Amino acid sequence: MSDVVIVGSGNAALCAGIAALESGSKVTILEIADEKEWGGNSRYTAGAMRFAYNSIDDIKPLLLHPDDEKLKITDFGSYTKDKFLADLQHFNEGVTLTDLQKYLVDNSLTTLQWLGSHNIKFAPIYSRQSFLKDGRYVFWGGLSLEAEGEGDGLVHEELKEFKRLGGEIVFGAGVTKIIMESDKVSEILYTKSDQQLSIKTSAVVLACGGFESNKELREKYIGANWGKAKVRGTRHNMGHGLKMATDCGAALNGFFGGCHATPMDLNMPEYGNLEIPHIERKHYRKISYLYGIMLNANGLRFVDEGLDLRNYTYAQFGKAVLEQPNQFAWQIFDAKVWDILYGEYKTHDASFEIANTLEELVEKLEGVDKIQALKTIQEFNESVDESNEFDPTIKDGRSTKSLTLNKTNWANKIDTPPFRAFPVTGGITFTYGGVKINTDSEVLNEEGEPINGLFACGEMAGGIFFYGYPGGSGLTSGAVFGRNAGYSASKYIQALK
């Protein structure tokens, strides 16, 4: 018997577990993966968490090193609740801000503070979210902090805290069914080592991810090309939680055709790899496209690479790549921007071509219309308006003119050798559609009523992200609604006693 059973062991699940234990409940986590692969998608992330803050005074208490001298020359600016809401609204494409989105923003800072009270500490993201300008580190895009040790460090610390508080975790436990009696959760069935097992419980929190690892469901909901998508994270997110929830009468919610997908090295493995050090798991990511251009197999550009700051486009541009012929593209850069490209472009395992002339580079681009590719680069160079100074810390307005598809920011001529080209495809991170929940993380049925004893959080919850998302919101959402689910499940249990 367990008061609360949580399915999954990523950030959302562990936050739910910590909150439920904190509230006095007996908690068991069931995780389908073994002790090597636990942690869901969270272990593959860079650990960045977006939250609303007014000044450095909100940031310092969250840091492992709040007395770091570097902070004296750091400008975090502010990222208000209104700005966070506006960023979410930007990706809703006409959908009114939902109650879940408002709850996410309102509770973002307090949730990070709560994590801090449970020994989770953070660090400024100097390497990816700031530029040195006039002797000061200037942060951009509303994203300032990452968990110490990135996503891997985050969930390891959360698991340590979960166990310290008395929680139990069972690895290799594949949940198969939630049993309802008299319209209430009463038992959960799972398999382990070919045995059929069960736990009596009155509350289940589903925190077992979306359907991004399921080729058939990707093709069904997102599109035919998505069968070829690389999976950036765990291979275990097959959509089983959605099936179990709907079997209990849960309503679905959100945009099932939407997902977080980023440009990734064309030669990356089919799934994420936990066997390599966590710091190397980002090596396959290729998201400095805004400082160059991207060409498809026809030798044409297909997105405005400078549409917005990276945090607001990278999760959408993986989809754009997958919509191209043969689901790949080449990212083209010259030497002028080499120093500001992210570190993953410079690792030993990065796939790229290099040449001293554009003609030589284009000849090396496999699978591309080479004549058109060279023409596209030349026309791009001719159209660059250099009247605005290049400034990667802001949307600098340095653009092209008179192209069918203009680049609106950070447009530099590609004219300084050596030239480099990186082959990319789209890698899916997580899906946006899920079960319908309320702001108490209770799963709702088709009539909009809570299903007694059933809760959901993380990727399982739909209606939080729609046509995109501001970077770093995923882990924050998991923590906010995971914590909420744990508290709500415990409150439900206490009401039964």
XYZ file of C-alpha atoms in Angstrom:
497
model
C 0.000 0.000 0.000
C 1.202 3.493 -0.878
C -0.696 6.737 -0.391
C 0.585 8.162 -3.666
C 2.092 6.320 -6.630
C 3.955 8.376 -9.218
C 4.612 7.035 -12.706
C 7.907 8.353 -14.075
C 11.161 9.620 -12.572
C 12.006 12.869 -14.339
C 11.913 16.381 -12.957
C 8.090 16.610 -12.826
C 7.748 13.203 -11.177
C 10.405 13.897 -8.563
C 8.942 17.308 -7.740
C 5.581 15.602 -7.244
C 7.224 13.025 -5.010
C 9.055 15.580 -2.885
C 5.900 17.674 -2.443
C 3.796 14.652 -1.476
C 6.403 13.457 1.027
C 6.668 16.972 2.401
C 2.908 16.783 3.015
C 3.164 13.559 4.994
C 2.201 10.982 2.369
C 3.836 7.632 1.747
C 5.108 7.772 -1.836
C 6.286 5.204 -4.372
C 7.711 5.991 -7.806
C 7.381 3.400 -10.566
C 9.899 3.903 -13.391
C 9.898 1.780 -16.541
C 13.622 2.323 -17.198
C 16.413 0.586 -15.334
C 18.905 2.253 -12.998
C 21.021 3.349 -15.971
C 18.257 5.039 -17.977
C 15.920 6.521 -15.351
C 15.148 10.247 -15.269
C 13.043 10.673 -18.403
C 13.930 13.520 -20.742
C 15.113 15.694 -17.874
C 18.518 14.011 -17.764
C 19.204 15.010 -21.361
C 18.445 18.701 -20.909
C 20.835 21.566 -20.299
C 18.959 22.252 -17.059
C 17.846 25.791 -17.982
C 14.711 27.012 -16.190
C 12.762 30.123 -17.187
C 11.098 32.091 -14.409
C 9.807 35.586 -13.752
C 12.111 37.868 -11.779
C 12.395 41.586 -11.142
C 16.105 41.974 -10.461
C 19.291 40.250 -9.362
C 17.822 40.246 -5.842
C 15.475 37.450 -6.966
C 18.339 35.543 -8.586
C 21.096 35.613 -5.957
C 19.340 33.445 -3.320
C 18.957 30.677 -5.923
C 22.675 30.453 -6.703
C 25.178 27.933 -5.434
C 27.738 30.755 -5.408
C 25.832 33.968 -4.575
C 29.094 35.743 -3.675
C 30.798 35.105 -7.023
C 32.760 38.246 -7.976
C 31.624 37.804 -11.577
C 28.120 38.842 -10.539
C 29.404 42.391 -10.039
C 29.922 42.731 -13.786
C 26.766 40.866 -14.802
C 23.538 42.431 -16.064
C 20.566 40.081 -15.716
C 18.034 42.832 -16.305
C 14.495 41.821 -15.403
C 12.021 39.291 -16.745
C 8.627 40.219 -15.374
C 5.500 38.103 -15.178
C 3.971 40.250 -17.907
C 6.932 39.543 -20.199
C 6.752 35.797 -19.516
C 3.010 35.829 -20.269
C 3.611 37.817 -23.449
C 6.208 35.275 -24.577
C 3.742 32.421 -24.042
C 0.999 34.360 -25.820
C 3.332 34.847 -28.786
C 3.326 31.091 -29.386
C -0.419 30.607 -28.848
C -1.275 31.934 -32.318
C -4.600 33.391 -31.280
C -5.365 31.051 -28.393
C -6.192 33.068 -25.280
C -3.731 32.598 -22.426
C -4.916 29.554 -20.503
C -5.333 29.266 -16.748
C -2.481 26.748 -16.782
C -0.150 29.213 -18.494
C -1.028 31.919 -15.989
C -0.463 29.481 -13.120
C 2.911 28.529 -14.583
C 4.078 32.130 -14.695
C 2.653 33.108 -11.296
C 4.386 30.173 -9.608
C 7.654 30.067 -11.546
C 9.836 32.001 -9.087
C 8.292 30.481 -5.953
C 8.839 27.005 -7.394
C 12.540 27.672 -7.969
C 12.747 29.029 -4.442
C 11.054 25.837 -3.241
C 13.586 23.744 -5.159
C 16.293 25.764 -3.441
C 14.825 24.807 -0.077
C 15.326 21.185 -1.138
C 19.032 21.571 -1.932
C 18.684 22.315 -5.648
C 21.051 25.121 -6.605
C 21.500 27.090 -9.806
C 24.183 28.878 -11.817
C 24.065 31.708 -14.372
C 24.148 30.467 -17.970
C 27.110 32.599 -18.985
C 28.198 30.391 -21.886
C 24.873 30.303 -23.742
C 22.785 33.241 -22.549
C 25.194 36.145 -22.222
C 27.684 38.094 -24.272
C 30.580 40.189 -23.012
C 29.764 43.778 -23.968
C 31.748 46.811 -22.793
C 33.308 44.757 -19.997
C 30.002 43.403 -18.667
C 28.156 40.120 -19.142
C 24.787 41.005 -20.649
C 22.059 38.366 -20.449
C 19.424 38.193 -23.175
C 16.144 36.427 -23.909
C 14.757 36.160 -20.379
C 16.643 32.960 -19.566
C 19.301 33.320 -16.880
C 19.804 30.200 -14.749
C 20.451 26.493 -15.106
C 20.537 23.787 -12.476
C 23.996 22.860 -11.223
C 25.099 19.855 -13.265
C 22.475 20.638 -15.908
C 19.451 18.332 -16.230
C 21.413 15.326 -15.037
C 22.494 17.136 -11.895
C 18.961 18.412 -11.333
C 17.271 15.017 -11.249
C 20.086 13.378 -9.277
C 19.707 16.012 -6.559
C 15.915 15.692 -6.700
C 16.146 11.906 -6.366
C 18.541 12.269 -3.448
C 16.046 14.590 -1.743
C 13.148 12.256 -2.557
C 14.955 9.356 -0.895
C 16.058 11.487 2.061
C 12.419 12.279 2.757
C 11.542 8.578 2.734
C 10.337 7.990 -0.816
C 10.698 4.623 -2.550
C 11.546 4.162 -6.225
C 11.150 0.935 -8.209
C 13.162 0.699 -11.434
C 12.209 -1.526 -14.359
C 8.540 -1.179 -13.426
C 6.345 -0.815 -16.510
C 2.904 0.363 -15.451
C 0.132 -1.296 -17.443
C -3.146 -0.172 -15.891
C -4.807 2.031 -13.296
C -7.698 0.309 -11.545
C -10.760 2.361 -10.655
C -13.360 1.269 -8.092
C -16.515 3.306 -7.458
C -15.095 6.020 -9.737
C -11.929 6.323 -7.643
C -8.341 5.218 -8.160
C -7.768 2.083 -6.083
C -4.803 0.167 -7.509
C -2.043 0.318 -10.086
C -0.734 -2.667 -12.054
C 2.817 -3.008 -13.353
C 5.304 -5.567 -14.618
C 8.841 -6.094 -13.358
C 11.193 -8.894 -14.404
C 8.283 -10.611 -16.190
C 6.208 -10.593 -13.015
C 2.723 -9.064 -12.809
C 2.606 -6.894 -9.700
C 0.315 -4.295 -8.156
C 0.173 -1.610 -5.481
C -2.950 -0.553 -3.624
C -3.201 3.228 -3.729
C -5.770 5.998 -3.727
C -3.786 8.534 -5.754
C -1.758 8.225 -8.954
C 0.343 10.995 -10.485
C 1.104 10.431 -14.159
C 4.465 12.040 -14.933
C 5.712 9.610 -17.557
C 6.223 11.865 -20.563
C 4.574 12.308 -23.932
C 4.670 10.223 -27.116
C 7.794 11.596 -28.796
C 9.575 8.213 -28.808
C 6.672 6.499 -30.592
C 7.192 6.612 -34.369
C 3.597 5.657 -35.168
C 2.068 8.270 -32.865
C 4.432 10.954 -34.183
C 3.293 10.200 -37.722
C -0.363 10.083 -36.653
C -0.450 13.359 -34.742
C 2.417 15.510 -36.043
C 2.938 14.401 -39.643
C 4.328 11.770 -42.004
C 7.872 13.182 -41.978
C 8.079 12.795 -38.225
C 8.751 9.095 -38.454
C 12.284 10.096 -39.446
C 12.838 12.490 -36.558
C 15.716 11.846 -34.206
C 14.702 11.538 -30.549
C 16.863 13.801 -28.419
C 16.036 12.150 -25.121
C 14.708 8.928 -23.661
C 13.475 6.029 -25.762
C 10.817 5.210 -23.161
C 8.283 8.013 -23.772
C 5.900 5.974 -25.895
C 2.587 7.542 -24.901
C 1.547 4.763 -22.511
C 0.500 7.280 -19.871
C -1.949 8.903 -22.272
C -3.530 5.513 -22.987
C -3.864 4.665 -19.290
C -5.371 8.060 -18.538
C -7.960 7.906 -21.313
C -8.870 4.376 -20.192
C -9.807 6.038 -16.892
C -11.984 8.558 -18.720
C -9.492 11.405 -19.074
C -10.101 14.093 -21.671
C -7.284 15.046 -24.014
C -6.191 18.653 -24.323
C -3.806 20.886 -26.212
C -2.229 20.828 -29.647
C -1.255 17.264 -30.549
C 0.370 18.449 -33.752
C 2.810 20.553 -31.763
C 6.140 19.615 -30.252
C 9.520 20.924 -29.181
C 11.997 20.082 -31.939
C 15.429 21.550 -32.617
C 18.055 21.369 -35.364
C 20.401 18.491 -34.564
C 23.507 16.962 -36.108
C 22.366 14.797 -39.017
C 24.609 11.973 -37.808
C 23.401 11.838 -34.206
C 22.096 8.497 -32.846
C 18.381 7.712 -33.114
C 17.945 8.330 -29.364
C 19.745 10.218 -26.631
C 22.719 8.499 -25.031
C 23.201 8.500 -21.262
C 26.466 6.596 -21.534
C 28.341 9.741 -22.519
C 29.029 12.451 -19.896
C 26.130 14.860 -19.415
C 28.192 17.796 -20.632
C 28.631 16.036 -24.001
C 24.936 15.257 -24.534
C 24.464 18.685 -26.084
C 27.126 18.007 -28.715
C 24.564 17.035 -31.334
C 22.497 20.193 -30.886
C 23.041 22.837 -33.580
C 21.220 26.031 -32.641
C 23.542 28.888 -33.645
C 21.802 29.108 -37.040
C 20.875 32.757 -36.378
C 24.480 33.781 -37.126
C 24.470 32.165 -40.572
C 21.982 30.714 -43.025
C 20.318 27.333 -43.568
C 19.944 25.705 -47.001
C 17.707 22.770 -47.925
C 18.274 20.093 -50.575
C 17.082 22.502 -53.271
C 19.797 24.953 -52.255
C 17.252 27.413 -50.868
C 16.773 29.148 -47.546
C 13.491 28.177 -45.870
C 13.318 30.183 -42.618
C 14.190 33.659 -41.457
C 17.191 32.595 -39.380
C 17.187 35.976 -37.629
C 13.474 36.094 -36.867
C 14.017 36.367 -33.121
C 16.429 35.573 -30.319
C 17.440 31.934 -30.238
C 15.238 31.121 -27.212
C 12.140 31.917 -29.264
C 12.922 30.001 -32.458
C 15.117 26.978 -31.735
C 12.241 24.777 -30.546
C 10.345 25.491 -33.782
C 13.136 25.324 -36.352
C 13.679 21.594 -35.894
C 10.180 21.184 -37.297
C 11.040 23.494 -40.184
C 14.033 21.303 -41.065
C 11.933 18.125 -41.000
C 9.491 19.710 -43.440
C 12.263 20.102 -46.055
C 12.992 17.602 -48.856
C 14.686 14.525 -47.360
C 14.367 16.068 -43.881
C 17.778 17.735 -43.686
C 19.543 21.063 -44.185
C 23.012 22.607 -44.120
C 23.925 25.454 -41.770
C 26.480 27.796 -43.361
C 28.876 30.092 -41.442
C 32.015 32.080 -42.114
C 34.984 32.862 -39.885
C 33.558 36.174 -38.621
C 31.028 34.412 -36.383
C 33.040 31.315 -35.491
C 33.931 32.547 -32.016
C 30.297 33.119 -31.000
C 28.923 29.776 -32.185
C 27.999 27.447 -29.340
C 30.620 24.984 -28.189
C 28.907 21.981 -29.777
C 30.011 23.228 -33.206
C 33.637 22.825 -32.134
C 33.658 19.367 -30.567
C 35.553 16.340 -31.826
C 32.341 14.597 -32.909
C 30.722 17.484 -34.819
C 29.865 16.733 -38.460
C 30.925 19.512 -40.833
C 32.626 20.505 -44.072
C 35.226 23.269 -44.326
C 36.652 25.153 -47.312
C 38.515 28.341 -48.185
C 36.101 29.417 -50.919
C 32.337 29.284 -51.190
C 32.645 27.380 -54.461
C 34.722 24.683 -52.765
C 32.343 24.523 -49.815
C 29.258 24.104 -51.976
C 30.912 21.231 -53.856
C 31.176 19.396 -50.545
C 27.490 19.752 -49.634
C 26.049 16.286 -50.073
C 22.475 15.998 -51.314
C 22.158 19.663 -52.343
C 21.532 21.435 -55.653
C 25.008 22.945 -55.778
C 24.336 25.534 -58.480
C 21.328 26.912 -56.634
C 23.118 26.760 -53.266
C 25.966 28.965 -54.508
C 23.473 31.343 -56.120
C 21.504 31.576 -52.862
C 24.624 32.440 -50.846
C 25.745 35.033 -53.389
C 22.297 36.674 -53.507
C 22.185 36.683 -49.726
C 25.560 38.430 -49.542
C 24.491 41.052 -52.076
C 21.335 41.834 -50.105
C 22.897 42.394 -46.656
C 22.286 45.910 -45.353
C 25.250 46.778 -43.128
C 23.892 50.109 -41.878
C 23.090 48.593 -38.459
C 25.920 47.313 -36.272
C 25.966 43.566 -35.602
C 24.980 42.940 -31.971
C 24.123 39.390 -30.825
C 22.794 40.611 -27.448
C 19.699 42.201 -28.993
C 17.529 42.009 -32.092
C 19.875 44.322 -33.951
C 17.819 44.971 -37.094
C 20.821 44.130 -39.277
C 18.900 42.609 -42.160
C 18.782 41.719 -45.810
C 16.810 43.699 -48.367
C 14.807 42.647 -51.436
C 14.995 38.869 -50.944
C 11.850 36.761 -51.177
C 12.710 35.552 -47.679
C 14.648 38.199 -45.803
C 16.738 37.705 -42.693
C 15.579 40.327 -40.196
C 18.427 40.325 -37.651
C 22.127 39.391 -37.439
C 22.592 39.368 -41.218
C 26.303 39.289 -42.066
C 27.833 38.651 -45.445
C 29.265 35.152 -45.648
C 32.570 36.291 -47.103
C 35.410 35.509 -44.713
C 37.188 32.135 -44.938
C 37.350 29.521 -43.760
C 33.726 28.657 -44.469
C 31.999 25.844 -42.591
C 28.812 23.879 -43.252
C 27.055 21.642 -40.723
C 24.457 19.033 -41.805
C 21.358 19.000 -39.588
C 18.018 17.294 -39.208
C 15.185 17.746 -36.727
C 15.356 16.210 -33.262
C 12.188 15.953 -31.191
C 12.353 16.748 -27.480
C 8.789 16.544 -26.210
C 5.175 16.731 -27.387
C 2.642 19.431 -26.459
C -0.640 17.504 -26.456
C -1.650 15.669 -23.284
C -4.431 15.040 -20.824
C -6.638 17.820 -19.549
C -5.792 19.067 -16.059
C -6.870 21.986 -13.900
C -4.657 24.293 -11.840
C -4.628 21.675 -9.059
C -3.076 19.191 -11.527
C -6.196 17.028 -11.277
C -6.955 15.071 -14.449
C -10.359 16.003 -15.863
C -12.910 13.884 -17.710
C -14.845 14.891 -20.820
C -17.350 16.779 -18.649
C -14.564 18.834 -17.108
C -14.843 17.128 -13.724
C -11.832 15.780 -11.769
C -11.218 12.044 -11.900
C -10.930 11.044 -8.254
C -7.335 10.254 -7.358
C -5.771 10.897 -10.777
C -3.236 13.695 -11.322
C -0.813 14.601 -14.101
C 2.161 16.876 -14.725
C 5.121 17.390 -17.013
C 4.701 16.333 -20.641
C 1.560 14.413 -19.665
C -0.354 17.679 -19.201
C -1.752 19.340 -22.321
C -2.756 22.953 -22.778
C 0.449 24.586 -21.538
C 2.346 24.950 -24.828
C 0.795 25.174 -28.295
C 2.721 26.303 -31.395
C 6.070 26.767 -29.720
C 7.546 27.795 -26.415
C 10.102 30.163 -24.921
C 13.266 28.197 -24.125
C 13.640 26.873 -20.590
C 9.898 26.731 -19.918
C 9.643 22.940 -20.070
C 11.566 22.108 -16.904
C 9.866 24.985 -15.112
C 6.443 23.691 -16.125
C 7.390 20.210 -14.941
C 8.508 21.549 -11.575
C 5.518 23.885 -11.108
C 2.851 21.331 -11.951
C 4.806 18.437 -10.432
C 4.996 20.199 -7.096
C 1.328 21.082 -7.457
C 0.367 17.488 -8.273
C 2.191 16.196 -5.203
C 0.469 18.665 -2.912
C -2.935 18.011 -4.491
C -2.549 14.233 -4.299
C -1.653 14.445 -0.606
C -4.562 16.777 0.072
C -6.865 14.291 -1.654
C -5.488 11.416 0.449
C -5.926 13.350 3.681
C -9.542 14.106 2.794
C -10.209 10.373 2.452
C -8.879 9.572 5.916
